[in-house]
């Protein structure tokens, strides 16, 4: 604005721009990111409500679901470094350093691939431990109850029966008229179960009779106190998954269940001695009352059957304690099994975890595809807009992970 010779003011001249002061590409990226912000805000907000709204002790800890904080921190560092390299790629483009720009872009692509590789490793750990969403349920049970004990019994029984059937088939070789096997001695040796299979068969029998069926017996015995019924099933779940298994724990030759099992063994030995005395007394009574009335003999025989049944159960339990006494972590990990586990709110955790990290991983894959396309271009100033817009998207992906890491790995 100025003055003319007559002292009048000049009018302010404005220049009209028919668009926002940014390129169309950047505008589209910002509009797209605004929808993505709302999308992830809804997902993260849902997780926050579920996680912090759950009663204390009813949401899995990172150790319970085999999440490693150091691995998550490493992946976070990798993604942050990739955001730095994409900025360096943009600066190299603007400086007309095409080769340097391509090097930075390749490094970004490499770091993003490392992030995905680590995430696939973590997914594999979840699936290996039966932690994944599945309808009607995965291997996760919400409570240690009789339904959970039955879920343990069925797969163990199937494995045992399979080996029993194989053993019976191998042992039933056809014979000649003089009773000798038609097969050679060498073939007879081949017809037996392998040593590892024999050990597995013994292990399945110990787990079934001495661990799972014992817990069911105690939990359904009317003479067992209510608290003990519940505790025996909770302890059964700990035998399977281990007592608060975490990463980086110290290796030891002492079972984490040693103290409790030794105490239980001492109590069972005392009970076994008492029942053996009772068995001897009943045998003598049966012999002395051989000529007594049928009703009296039936009572003695019934009492003797009960005592012998209890002795048999105790014998199986002692075998089970021997197996459990060798555990370092849990049955699933030490014996490489895939048995159901108890994890309060575990199915909800698995659903939200795979939903959040799965959508984030898809966004990472899309970014890597765009970077791969960029590797086929000559990265000069004319491509700076392309790199800048791609970098905006990549920064958003990085920012989402910054929120996911503490929520999933630290709380």
Short mmCIF file of C-alpha atoms in Angstrom, two decimals, residues 11-15:
data_model
loop_
_atom_site.label_atom_id
_atom_site.label_comp_id
_atom_site.label_asym_id
_atom_site.label_seq_id
_atom_site.Cartn_x
_atom_site.Cartn_y
_atom_site.Cartn_z
CA UNK A 11 -5.55 -0.29 -2.98
CA UNK A 12 -4.04 -3.56 -1.64
CA UNK A 13 -3.57 -6.02 -4.49
CA UNK A 14 -4.21 -9.71 -3.69
CA UNK A 15 -3.35 -12.63 -5.91
#
